[in-house]
Each structure stands twice: as structure tokens, then as C-alpha cells.
Coordinates of C-alpha atoms and ligand atoms in Angstrom, one line a residue:
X10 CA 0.0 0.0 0.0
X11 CA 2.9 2.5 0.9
X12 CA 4.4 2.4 -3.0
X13 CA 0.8 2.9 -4.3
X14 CA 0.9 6.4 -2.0
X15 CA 4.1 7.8 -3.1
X16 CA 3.0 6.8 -6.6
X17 CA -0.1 9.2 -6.2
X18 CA 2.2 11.5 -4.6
X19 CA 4.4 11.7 -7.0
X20 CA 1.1 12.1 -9.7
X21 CA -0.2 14.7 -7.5
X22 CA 3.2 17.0 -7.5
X23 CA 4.0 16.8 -11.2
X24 CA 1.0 18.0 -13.3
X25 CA 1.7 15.7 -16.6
X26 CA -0.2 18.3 -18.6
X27 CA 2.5 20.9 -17.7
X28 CA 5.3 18.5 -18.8
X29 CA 2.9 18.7 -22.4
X30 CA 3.1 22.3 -22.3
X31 CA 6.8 22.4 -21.6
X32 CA 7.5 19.7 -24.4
X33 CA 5.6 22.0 -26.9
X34 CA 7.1 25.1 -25.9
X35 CA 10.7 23.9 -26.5
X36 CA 9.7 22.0 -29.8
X37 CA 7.8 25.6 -30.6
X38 CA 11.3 27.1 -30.1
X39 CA 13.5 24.6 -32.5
X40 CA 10.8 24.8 -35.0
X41 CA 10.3 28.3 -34.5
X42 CA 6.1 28.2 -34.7
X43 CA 4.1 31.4 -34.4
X44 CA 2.3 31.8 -31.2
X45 CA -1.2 31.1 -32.8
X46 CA -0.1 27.5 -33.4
X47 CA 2.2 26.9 -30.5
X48 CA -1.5 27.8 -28.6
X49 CA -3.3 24.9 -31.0
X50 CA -0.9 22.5 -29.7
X51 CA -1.0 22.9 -26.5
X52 CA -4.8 23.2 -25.6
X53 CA -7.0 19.9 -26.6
X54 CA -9.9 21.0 -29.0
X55 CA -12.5 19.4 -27.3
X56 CA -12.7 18.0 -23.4
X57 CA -15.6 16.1 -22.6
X58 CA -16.8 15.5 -18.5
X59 CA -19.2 12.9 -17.6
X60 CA -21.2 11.5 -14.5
X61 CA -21.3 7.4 -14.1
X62 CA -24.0 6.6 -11.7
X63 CA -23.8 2.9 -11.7
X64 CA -25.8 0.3 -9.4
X65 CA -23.2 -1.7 -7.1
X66 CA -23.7 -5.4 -5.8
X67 CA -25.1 -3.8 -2.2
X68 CA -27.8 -2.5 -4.4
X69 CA -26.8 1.5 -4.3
X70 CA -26.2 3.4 -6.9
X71 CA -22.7 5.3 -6.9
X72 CA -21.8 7.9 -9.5
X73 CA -18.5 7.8 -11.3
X74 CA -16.6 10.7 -13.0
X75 CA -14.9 9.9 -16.4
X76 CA -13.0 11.6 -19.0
X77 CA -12.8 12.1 -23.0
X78 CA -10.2 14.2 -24.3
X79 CA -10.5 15.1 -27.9
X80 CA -7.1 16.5 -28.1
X81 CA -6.3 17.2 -31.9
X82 CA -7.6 15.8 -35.1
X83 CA -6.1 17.3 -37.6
X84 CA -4.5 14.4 -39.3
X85 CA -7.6 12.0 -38.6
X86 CA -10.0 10.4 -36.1
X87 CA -9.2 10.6 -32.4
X88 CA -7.3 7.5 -31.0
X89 CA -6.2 6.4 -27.7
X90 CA -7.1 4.6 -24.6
X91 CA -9.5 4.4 -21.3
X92 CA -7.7 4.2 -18.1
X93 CA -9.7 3.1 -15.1
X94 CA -7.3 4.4 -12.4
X95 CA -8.1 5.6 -8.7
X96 CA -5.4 8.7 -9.2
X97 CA -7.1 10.0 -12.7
X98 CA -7.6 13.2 -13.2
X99 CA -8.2 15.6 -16.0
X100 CA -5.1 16.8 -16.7
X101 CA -3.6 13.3 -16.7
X102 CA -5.8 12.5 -19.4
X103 CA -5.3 15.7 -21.2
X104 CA -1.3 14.8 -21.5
X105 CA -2.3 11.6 -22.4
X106 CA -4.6 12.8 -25.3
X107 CA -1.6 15.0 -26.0
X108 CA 1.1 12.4 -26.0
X109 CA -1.4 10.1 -28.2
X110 CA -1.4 13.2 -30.9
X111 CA 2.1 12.9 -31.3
X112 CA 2.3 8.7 -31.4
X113 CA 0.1 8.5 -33.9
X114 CA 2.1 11.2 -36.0
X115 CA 5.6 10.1 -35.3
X116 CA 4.5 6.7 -36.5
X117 CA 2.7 8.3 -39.7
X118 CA -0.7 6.8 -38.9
X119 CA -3.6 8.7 -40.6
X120 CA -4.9 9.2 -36.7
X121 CA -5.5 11.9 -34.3
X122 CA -5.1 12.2 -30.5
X123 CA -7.5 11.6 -27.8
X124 CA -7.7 9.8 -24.7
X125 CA -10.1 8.7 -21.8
X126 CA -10.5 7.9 -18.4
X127 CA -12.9 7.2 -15.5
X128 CA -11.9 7.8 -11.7
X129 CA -12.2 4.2 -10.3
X130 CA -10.4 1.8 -8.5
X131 CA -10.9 -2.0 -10.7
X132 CA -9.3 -4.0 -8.2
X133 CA -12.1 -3.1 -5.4
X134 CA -14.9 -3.7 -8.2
X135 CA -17.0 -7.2 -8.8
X136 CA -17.0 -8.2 -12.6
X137 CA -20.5 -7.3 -12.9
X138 CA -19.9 -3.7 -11.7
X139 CA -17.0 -3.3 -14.3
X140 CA -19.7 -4.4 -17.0
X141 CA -21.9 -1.6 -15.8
X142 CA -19.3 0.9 -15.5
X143 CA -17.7 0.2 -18.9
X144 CA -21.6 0.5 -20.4
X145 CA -22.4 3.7 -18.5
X146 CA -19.2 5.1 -19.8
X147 CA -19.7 4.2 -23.6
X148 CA -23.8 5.5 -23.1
X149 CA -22.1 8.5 -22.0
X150 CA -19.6 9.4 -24.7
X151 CA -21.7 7.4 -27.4
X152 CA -22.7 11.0 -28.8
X153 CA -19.1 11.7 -29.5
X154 CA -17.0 9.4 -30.5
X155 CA -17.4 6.7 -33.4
X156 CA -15.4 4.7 -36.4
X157 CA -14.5 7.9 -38.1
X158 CA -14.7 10.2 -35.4
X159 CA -13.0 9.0 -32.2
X160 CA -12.1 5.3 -32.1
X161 CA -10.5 4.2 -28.2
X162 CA -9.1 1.5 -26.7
X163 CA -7.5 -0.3 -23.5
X164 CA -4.9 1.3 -21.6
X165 CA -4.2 1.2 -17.8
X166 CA -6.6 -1.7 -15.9
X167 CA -9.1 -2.1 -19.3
X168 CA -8.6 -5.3 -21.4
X169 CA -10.1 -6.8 -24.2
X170 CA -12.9 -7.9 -21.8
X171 CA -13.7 -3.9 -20.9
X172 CA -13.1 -2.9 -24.5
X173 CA -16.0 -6.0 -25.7
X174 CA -18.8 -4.4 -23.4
X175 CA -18.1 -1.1 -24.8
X176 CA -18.3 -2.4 -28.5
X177 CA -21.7 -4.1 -27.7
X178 CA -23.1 -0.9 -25.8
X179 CA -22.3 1.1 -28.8
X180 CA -24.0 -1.3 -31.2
X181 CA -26.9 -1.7 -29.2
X182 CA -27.1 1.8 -29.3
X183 CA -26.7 2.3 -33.1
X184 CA -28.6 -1.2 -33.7
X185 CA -26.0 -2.9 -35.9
X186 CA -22.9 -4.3 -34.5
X187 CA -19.8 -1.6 -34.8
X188 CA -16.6 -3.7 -34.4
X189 CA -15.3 -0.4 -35.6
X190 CA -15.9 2.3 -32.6
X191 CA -13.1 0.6 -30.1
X192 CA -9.7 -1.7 -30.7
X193 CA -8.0 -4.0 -28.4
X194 CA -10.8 -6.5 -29.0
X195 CA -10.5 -10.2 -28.3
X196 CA -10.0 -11.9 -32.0
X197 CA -13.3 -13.3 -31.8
X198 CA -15.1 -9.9 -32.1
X199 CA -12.7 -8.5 -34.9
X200 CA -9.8 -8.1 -32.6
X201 CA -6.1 -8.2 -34.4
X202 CA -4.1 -10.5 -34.3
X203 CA -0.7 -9.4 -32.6
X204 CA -3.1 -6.4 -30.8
X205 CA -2.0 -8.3 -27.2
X206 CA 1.8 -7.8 -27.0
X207 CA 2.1 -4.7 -29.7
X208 CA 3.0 -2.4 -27.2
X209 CA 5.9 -4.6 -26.1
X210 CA 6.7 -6.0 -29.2
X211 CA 6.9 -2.3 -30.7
X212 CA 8.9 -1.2 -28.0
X213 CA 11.1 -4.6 -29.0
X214 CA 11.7 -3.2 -32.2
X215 CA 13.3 0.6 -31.1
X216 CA 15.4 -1.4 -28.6
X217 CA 16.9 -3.7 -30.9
X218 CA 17.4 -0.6 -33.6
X219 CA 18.9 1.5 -30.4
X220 CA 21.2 -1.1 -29.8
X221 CA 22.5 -1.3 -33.6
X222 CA 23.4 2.4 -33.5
X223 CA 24.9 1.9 -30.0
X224 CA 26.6 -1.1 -31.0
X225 CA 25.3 -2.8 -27.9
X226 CA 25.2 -6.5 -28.0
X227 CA 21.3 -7.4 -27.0
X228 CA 22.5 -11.4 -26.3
X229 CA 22.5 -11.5 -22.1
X230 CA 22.2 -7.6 -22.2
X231 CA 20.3 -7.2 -18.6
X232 CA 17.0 -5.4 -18.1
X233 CA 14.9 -4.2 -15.5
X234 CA 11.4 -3.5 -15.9
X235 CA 9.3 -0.9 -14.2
X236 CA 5.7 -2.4 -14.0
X237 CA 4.4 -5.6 -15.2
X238 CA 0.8 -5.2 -16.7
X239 CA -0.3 -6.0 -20.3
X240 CA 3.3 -3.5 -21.0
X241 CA 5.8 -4.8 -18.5
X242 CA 4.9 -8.6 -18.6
X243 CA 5.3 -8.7 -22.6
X244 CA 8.5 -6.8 -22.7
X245 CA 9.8 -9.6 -20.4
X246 CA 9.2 -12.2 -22.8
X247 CA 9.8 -10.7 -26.1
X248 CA 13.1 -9.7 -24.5
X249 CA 14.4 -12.7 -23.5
X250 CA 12.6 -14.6 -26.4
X251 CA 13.7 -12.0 -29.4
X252 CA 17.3 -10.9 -28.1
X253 CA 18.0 -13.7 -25.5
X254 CA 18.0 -10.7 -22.8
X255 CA 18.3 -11.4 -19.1
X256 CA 15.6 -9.8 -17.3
X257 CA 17.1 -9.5 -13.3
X258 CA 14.8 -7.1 -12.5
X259 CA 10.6 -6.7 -12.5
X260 CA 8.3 -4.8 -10.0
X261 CA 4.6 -3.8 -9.7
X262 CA 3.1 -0.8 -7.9
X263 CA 3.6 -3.1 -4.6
X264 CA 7.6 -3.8 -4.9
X265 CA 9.7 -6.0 -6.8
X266 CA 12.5 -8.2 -7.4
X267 CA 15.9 -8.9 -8.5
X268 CA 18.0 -11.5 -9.2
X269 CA 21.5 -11.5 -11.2
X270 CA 20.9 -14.7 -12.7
X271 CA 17.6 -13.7 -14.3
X272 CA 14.1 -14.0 -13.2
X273 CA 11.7 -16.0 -15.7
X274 CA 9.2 -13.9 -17.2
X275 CA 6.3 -16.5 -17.1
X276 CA 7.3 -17.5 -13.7
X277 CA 7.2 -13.4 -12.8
X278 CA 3.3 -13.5 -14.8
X279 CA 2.4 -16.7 -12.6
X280 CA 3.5 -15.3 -9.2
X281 CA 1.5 -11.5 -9.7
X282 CA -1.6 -13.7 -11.0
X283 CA -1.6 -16.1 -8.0
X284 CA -0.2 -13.3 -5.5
X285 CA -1.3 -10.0 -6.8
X286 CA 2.7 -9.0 -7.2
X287 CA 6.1 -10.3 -8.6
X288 CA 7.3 -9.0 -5.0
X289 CA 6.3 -12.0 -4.2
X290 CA 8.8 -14.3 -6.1
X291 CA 10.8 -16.8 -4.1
X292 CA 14.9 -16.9 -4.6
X293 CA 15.0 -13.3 -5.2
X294 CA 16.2 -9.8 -3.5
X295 CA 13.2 -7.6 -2.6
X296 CA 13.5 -4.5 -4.1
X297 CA 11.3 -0.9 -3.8
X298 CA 10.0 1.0 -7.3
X299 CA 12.9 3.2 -6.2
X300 CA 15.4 0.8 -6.3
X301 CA 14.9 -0.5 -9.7
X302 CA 15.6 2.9 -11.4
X303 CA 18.8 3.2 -10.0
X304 CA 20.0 -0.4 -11.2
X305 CA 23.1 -1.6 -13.1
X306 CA 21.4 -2.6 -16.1
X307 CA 21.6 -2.1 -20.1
X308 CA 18.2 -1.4 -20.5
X309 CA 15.7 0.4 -18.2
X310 CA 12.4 -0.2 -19.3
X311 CA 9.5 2.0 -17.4
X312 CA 6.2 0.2 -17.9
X313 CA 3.9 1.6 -15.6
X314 CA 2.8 5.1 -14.9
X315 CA 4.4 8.6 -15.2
X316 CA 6.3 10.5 -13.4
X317 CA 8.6 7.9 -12.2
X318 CA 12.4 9.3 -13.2
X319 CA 12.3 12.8 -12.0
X320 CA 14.7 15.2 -10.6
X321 CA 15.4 13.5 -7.4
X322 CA 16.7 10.4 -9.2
X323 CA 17.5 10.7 -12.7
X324 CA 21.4 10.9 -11.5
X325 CA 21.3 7.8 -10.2
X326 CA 20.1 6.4 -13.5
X327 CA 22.4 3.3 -14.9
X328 CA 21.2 2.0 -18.1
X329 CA 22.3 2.8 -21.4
X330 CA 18.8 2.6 -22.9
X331 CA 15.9 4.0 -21.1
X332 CA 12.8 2.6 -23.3
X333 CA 9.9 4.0 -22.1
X334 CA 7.1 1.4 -22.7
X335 CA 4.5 3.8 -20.2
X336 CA 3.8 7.2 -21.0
X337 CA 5.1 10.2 -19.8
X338 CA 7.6 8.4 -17.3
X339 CA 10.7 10.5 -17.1
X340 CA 9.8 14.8 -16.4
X341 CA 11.7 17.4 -18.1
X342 CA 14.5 17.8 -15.5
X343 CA 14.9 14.6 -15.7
X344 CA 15.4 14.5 -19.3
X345 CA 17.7 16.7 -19.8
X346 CA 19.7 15.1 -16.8
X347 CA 19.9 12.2 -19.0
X348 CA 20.7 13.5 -21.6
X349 CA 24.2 15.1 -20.2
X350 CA 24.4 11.6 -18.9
X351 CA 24.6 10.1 -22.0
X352 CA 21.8 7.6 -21.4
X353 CA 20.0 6.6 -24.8
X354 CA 16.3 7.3 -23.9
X355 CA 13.6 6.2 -26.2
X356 CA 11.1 8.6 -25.7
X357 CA 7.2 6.7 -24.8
X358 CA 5.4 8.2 -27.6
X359 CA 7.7 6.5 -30.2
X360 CA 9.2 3.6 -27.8
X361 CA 5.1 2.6 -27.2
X362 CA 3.5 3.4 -30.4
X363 CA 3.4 -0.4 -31.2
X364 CA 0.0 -0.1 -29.4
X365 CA -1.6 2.3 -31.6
X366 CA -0.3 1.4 -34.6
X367 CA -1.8 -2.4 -34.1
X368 CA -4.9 -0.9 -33.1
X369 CA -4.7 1.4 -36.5
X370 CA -4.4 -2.0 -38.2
X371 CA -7.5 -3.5 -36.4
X372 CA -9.7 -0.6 -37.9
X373 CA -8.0 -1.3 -41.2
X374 CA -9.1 -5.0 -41.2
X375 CA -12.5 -3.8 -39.1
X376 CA -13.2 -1.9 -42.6
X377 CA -12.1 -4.1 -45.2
X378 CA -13.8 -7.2 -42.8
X379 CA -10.5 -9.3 -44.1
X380 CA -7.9 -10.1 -41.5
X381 CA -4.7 -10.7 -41.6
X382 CA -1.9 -13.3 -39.9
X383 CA 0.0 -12.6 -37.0
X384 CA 3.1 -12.8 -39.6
X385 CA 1.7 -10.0 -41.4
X386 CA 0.8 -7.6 -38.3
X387 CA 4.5 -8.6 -37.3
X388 CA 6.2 -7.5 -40.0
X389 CA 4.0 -4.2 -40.6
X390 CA 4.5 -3.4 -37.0
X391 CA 8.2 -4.0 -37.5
X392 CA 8.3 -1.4 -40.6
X393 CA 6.4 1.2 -39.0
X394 CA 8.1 1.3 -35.8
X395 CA 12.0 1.2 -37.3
X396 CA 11.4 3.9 -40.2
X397 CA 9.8 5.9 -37.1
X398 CA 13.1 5.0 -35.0
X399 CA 15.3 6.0 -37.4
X400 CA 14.0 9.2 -38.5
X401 CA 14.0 10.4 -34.7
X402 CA 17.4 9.5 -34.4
X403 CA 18.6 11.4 -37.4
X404 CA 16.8 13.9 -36.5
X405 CA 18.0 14.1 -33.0
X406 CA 21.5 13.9 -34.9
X407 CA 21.0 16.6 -37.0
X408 CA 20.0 19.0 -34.6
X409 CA 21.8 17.8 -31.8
X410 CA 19.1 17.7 -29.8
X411 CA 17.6 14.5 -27.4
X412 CA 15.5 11.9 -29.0
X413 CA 12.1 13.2 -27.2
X414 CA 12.6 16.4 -28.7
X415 CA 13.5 14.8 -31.8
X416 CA 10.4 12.7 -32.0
X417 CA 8.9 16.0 -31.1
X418 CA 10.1 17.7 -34.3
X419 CA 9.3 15.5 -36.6
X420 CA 5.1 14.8 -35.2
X421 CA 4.7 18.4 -34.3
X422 CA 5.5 18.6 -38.1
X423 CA 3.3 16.6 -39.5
X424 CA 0.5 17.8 -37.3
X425 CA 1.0 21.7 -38.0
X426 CA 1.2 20.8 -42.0
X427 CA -2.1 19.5 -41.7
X428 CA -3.7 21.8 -39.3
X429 CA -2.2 24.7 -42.1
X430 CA -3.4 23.0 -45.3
X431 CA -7.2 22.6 -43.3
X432 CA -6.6 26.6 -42.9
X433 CA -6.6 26.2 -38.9
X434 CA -3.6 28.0 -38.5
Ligands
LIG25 N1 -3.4 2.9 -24.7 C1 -2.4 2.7 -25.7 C2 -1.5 3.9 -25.8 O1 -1.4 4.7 -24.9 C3 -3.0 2.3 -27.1 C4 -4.0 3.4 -27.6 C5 -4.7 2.8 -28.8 O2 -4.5 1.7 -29.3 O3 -5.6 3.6 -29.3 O4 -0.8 4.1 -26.8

């Protein structure tokens, strides 16, 4: 329970939307944007409140806030997640929506950015609350979102499970079934193939492209892993099982573990689903959230929430390669600590576009109603998220500047071209 409080803490004391606002203002300088578009990009076009009263098992009703940030669509439809997360608030989501405008631009999906969330606590909630929750949400932002308008999908504590009860909400409601209004949907109800470990295995890609121009050897390169949800558990196992990594270090929001000799991935997935945590793991050193930042390791890999390399402890920062699988994890001090450090970060809205850019291929096949194989989402991932790599890194070359601002440059880009040829700006 402590590391869940110094989490929200920590939430609480760094407002993620100013960290947005801070981002654009020093891309706004290297690009040199007037200040009519340097104010498009850092305001969301539409924000959207709503009230959740839902009937609980003791028969009562209770009444939920939730979120839907319409952030910017100039290059296409709104994309991005639902949280369901006790420490959500509005501006959290509005970074989010933010961040999720510059993903799906880095990555040159024909998508905007948007993001939701409701202010909830999943692992106090029966099943059968979740259902009604996840349908008072969807009745609730029905009006304005859709296929072509504003398409989400599962982030923090929703799952293809949350994301099916949405999809048949909205269909009941538009009285056809509309596969096409969420993504991260189980295969059976025109889910993608692949859509499950995309994050992870997009975030596999940058690593193993990071570690060519690093000239870093991936074979037993060690990696510790912040978080180990649907992000963290799958970069454990494509790790080890695409580079032959050894993973000594895991934790969850209620501590971790580490061993030198490598902890299992599957074991690690077994022990949190029998336990509730991987602190739980027997033949290993207990470690705090703290501890595993400040690791000997190649690879850092933050999967969990933001805020989590700051200030205080960016110094004590090891790796070579920070890849930042969650979003938002590492504040500006912090990045520019790094930075003069040397470490190699690959920033979250590139290193975790994996996500998105599956999901943008799961309305694809939604569409055309013809799906493809795993090999096929595989190697399109793979495509996408190394020309994206590349083209931040020669960027950040070219301009000598770090790889977030870098990814930075080149979606602020593509977003202001758009927003100028619509005659926004
Ligand atoms: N929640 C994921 C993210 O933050 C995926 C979003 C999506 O697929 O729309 O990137």
C-alpha cells in the first residue's frame, strides 16, 4: 500500500499536462512556430466530463466521473485509450490525449489524438460492476466518438474484456454491430491478431534498432522492468525470447525483485496472478519502485505510470537505454539530466507506439472485414516502428538535440502541416 501512495504523490506533484506544455514550448522554439499554433498544440480541441452513476452489488447506486479528451484531429479520427485508475484526473488525461497526438504522427498513422478515463479503483470492483461501468461510460460518450470520429481502446486496468462491453453498448445503441468504434478487442469480435503484446513488441523493435546504432550487443544484455501489466509482462518475454535478454529485474506498484541470474518472465506472470505482485517471487532480492531505477542494467524499461524518473533520481540512473514502454515516465528535469548523462532514452510516444499502430491496423481490417496473420501484423508493425526509430534519431543527430525532442520535431510537423493546409492556422 505505501508504494501505491508515493506513486499518487508523486502524480499529485508533477502535473503531466505541464510536462505537455513544456515539451511544446521547446519544440515551438527549435521549429520556431508562431504563437497562434504553439497555442493549438498545447490546448485539446474538445474536453468532454461525464457523471457514471452505476448500481453496485449492495444494491446502491454510486456515480463515477470519467473523461474524453478530444485532443487534436487534424491528421484523422481521435485515437487512444480508457484508463480506469483511482489517481485519474483531467489533466492526466489531457497529456495523455496530448502524447497520443504525437504517437500516432511520429508513427505516420492517418490518426488523431484523444484519450479517456474514468476515476475508479478496478481491483475493489465485482465483474459485474466493471460491466456496468464500462456501459455507463460508452452510453455516455456514445454522442461523440465513433469509427471515423473518435475510435478508443484499453490502456491502464481495461482489457479486451472492458473494451468488448463497450463495443456491444455502442451497437446496441446504433442497432448494428460496430466492431469499428473501439480496438484492443478479443480476436473473436474483430480483434487483431498481434493487438495483445504490440505495445511490447513495438517497443522490442526501437530497442533492438537503439542497440545497432549503440553497438550494444542485445545477447545476455540485462534489463529491469518498471511495471508488469499488459506492457511490463510482454517486454519480459519478447526480450528474452527475441534478443535472448536477461531480465534481473521486475516490480509492480507493490515492490519488486531482483536477481542477477535472471528471473523468468512466465514465472514473474504466474507469481503476480496467483499473489497479486512479482514481489512475491521466491529466490530473489526484494527491491522498492525506487530501487529498480537506479539499477546496473543495459536497459531500463519504465512500464507503468508517469512520473517515475524525475529530478530526485534521474542521477542515479544506470542504463544505457531507457525505453519507455509507459507514458510520460521521465519529467523534463529529468530528461535533460539524461541526456548530459549520455543515457540513450527512447522517448514513450515513439518507444510505445506499437500499441496504436496495431490498433490502426485492427480498424484497417475492421473496414475491409478481411484479416490478416500474426506474420503479417508482425512484419508491418516491425516497418512502422524502425522507419519511425530512425527518423528520430537522425533527426536528434541533425539537430543535436535528445530523442524526445527529436520525436517531437518530426510529429509536431506533421501535425501543423495538416492543421495549415485545413486553414486552422
Ligand atoms: N493505450 C495505448 C496507448 O497509450 C493504445 C492506444 C490505442 O490503441 O488507441 O498508446
Amino acid at each position: 500500500m505505501a508504494k501505491t501512495t508515493v506513486t499518487a504523490n508523486k502524480i499529485a506533484a508533477i502535473n503531466p499536462f505541464e510536462t505537455v506544455r513544456t515539451q511544446v514550448d521547446k519544440c515551438a522554439e527549435i521549429l520556431k512556430l508562431s504563437p497562434e499554433i504553439t497555442e493549438m498544440l498545447k490546448n485539446p480541441l474538445r474536453e468532454l466530463h461525464v457523471s457514471l452513476p452505476v448500481r453496485m452489488d449492495n444494491g446502491k447506486i454510486k456515480v463515477f466521473q470519467g473523461f474524453r479528451v478530444q485532443y487534436n484531429d487534424a491528421r484523422g479520427p481521435g485515437k487512444g485509450g480508457i484508463r480506469f485508475h483511482p489517481e485519474e484526473t483531467i489533466d492526466t488525461v489531457k497529456a495523455l490525449s496530448a502524447w497520443m497526438t504525437w504517437k500516432c504522427a511520429v508513427v505516420d498513422i492517418p490518426l488523431g489524438g484523444a484519450k479517456g478515463g474514468v476515476i475508479c479503483n478496478p481491483k475493489e470492483m465485482s465483474k459485474g460492476e466493471l460491466e456496468r461501468l464500462s456501459r455507463a461510460y460508452m452510453r455516455a460518450i456514445a454522442p461523440y466518438i465513433g469509427p471515423e470520429k473518435d475510435v478508443p481502446a484499453p490502456d491502464v486496468y481495461t482489457n479486451g474484456q472492458t473494451m468488448s462491453w463497450m463495443m456491444d453498448e455502442y451497437s446496441v445503441i446504433c442497432g448494428k454491430p460496430q466492431f469499428g468504434v473501439i480496438t484492443g478487442k478479443p480476436l473473436c469480435l474483430g480483434g487483431s491478431p498481434g493487438r495483445d503484446d504490440a505495445t511490447a513488441r513495438g517497443g522490442m523493435f526501437t530497442i533492438r534498432e537503439a542497440a545497432k546504432a549503440l553497438k550494444i550487443d542485445l545477447k545476455n544484455a540485462t534489463v529491469a522492468i518498471q511495471g508488469y501489466g499488459n506492457a511490463g509482462y510482454y517486454a519480459a518475454k519478447l526480450a528474452k525470447e527475441m534478443f535472448g535478454c536477461k531480465v534481473v529485474a521486475v516490480c509492480d506498484s507493490r515492490g519488486g525483485a531482483y536477481s542477477a541470474k535472471g528471473i523468468d518472465p512466465a514465472v514473474a506472470f504466474t507469481c503476480k496472478e496467483k499473489t497479486d505482485s512479482v514481489c512475491n517471487l521466491s529466490s530473489v532480492e526484494k527491491l522498492t519502485n525506487e530501487d529498480v531505477i537506479g539499477l546496473d542494467v543495459d536497459i531500463l524499461i519504465p512500464a507503468a505510470l508517469e512520473n517515475v524518473i524525475t529530478a530526485k533520481n534521474a542521477r542515479s540512473v544506470k542504463a544505457k537505454i531507457v525505453a519507455e514502454l509507459a507514458n510520460g515516465p521521465t519529467t523534463p528535469e529529468a530528461d535533460d539530466i539524461l541526456y548530459a548523462k549520455g543515457v540513450h532514452t527512447i522517448p514513450d510516444f515513439l518507444c510505445n507506439a506499437g500499441g496504436v499502430t496495431v490498433s490502426y491496423f485492427e480498424m484497417v481490417q475492421n473496414a475491409c472485414m478481411y484479416y490478416w496473420d500474426e506474420a503479417e501484423v508482425y512484419a508491418k508493425l516491425d516497418k512502422k516502428m524502425t522507419s519511425a526509430y530512425k527518423a528520430v534519431l537522425a533527426t536528434s543527430r541533425q539537430y543535436k538535440i535528445n530523442m524526445r525532442q527529436a520525436a517531437y520535431v518530426i510529429s509536431v510537423r506533421r501535425v501543423v502541416e495538416a492543421m495549415q493546409m485545413r486553414g486552422w492556422v
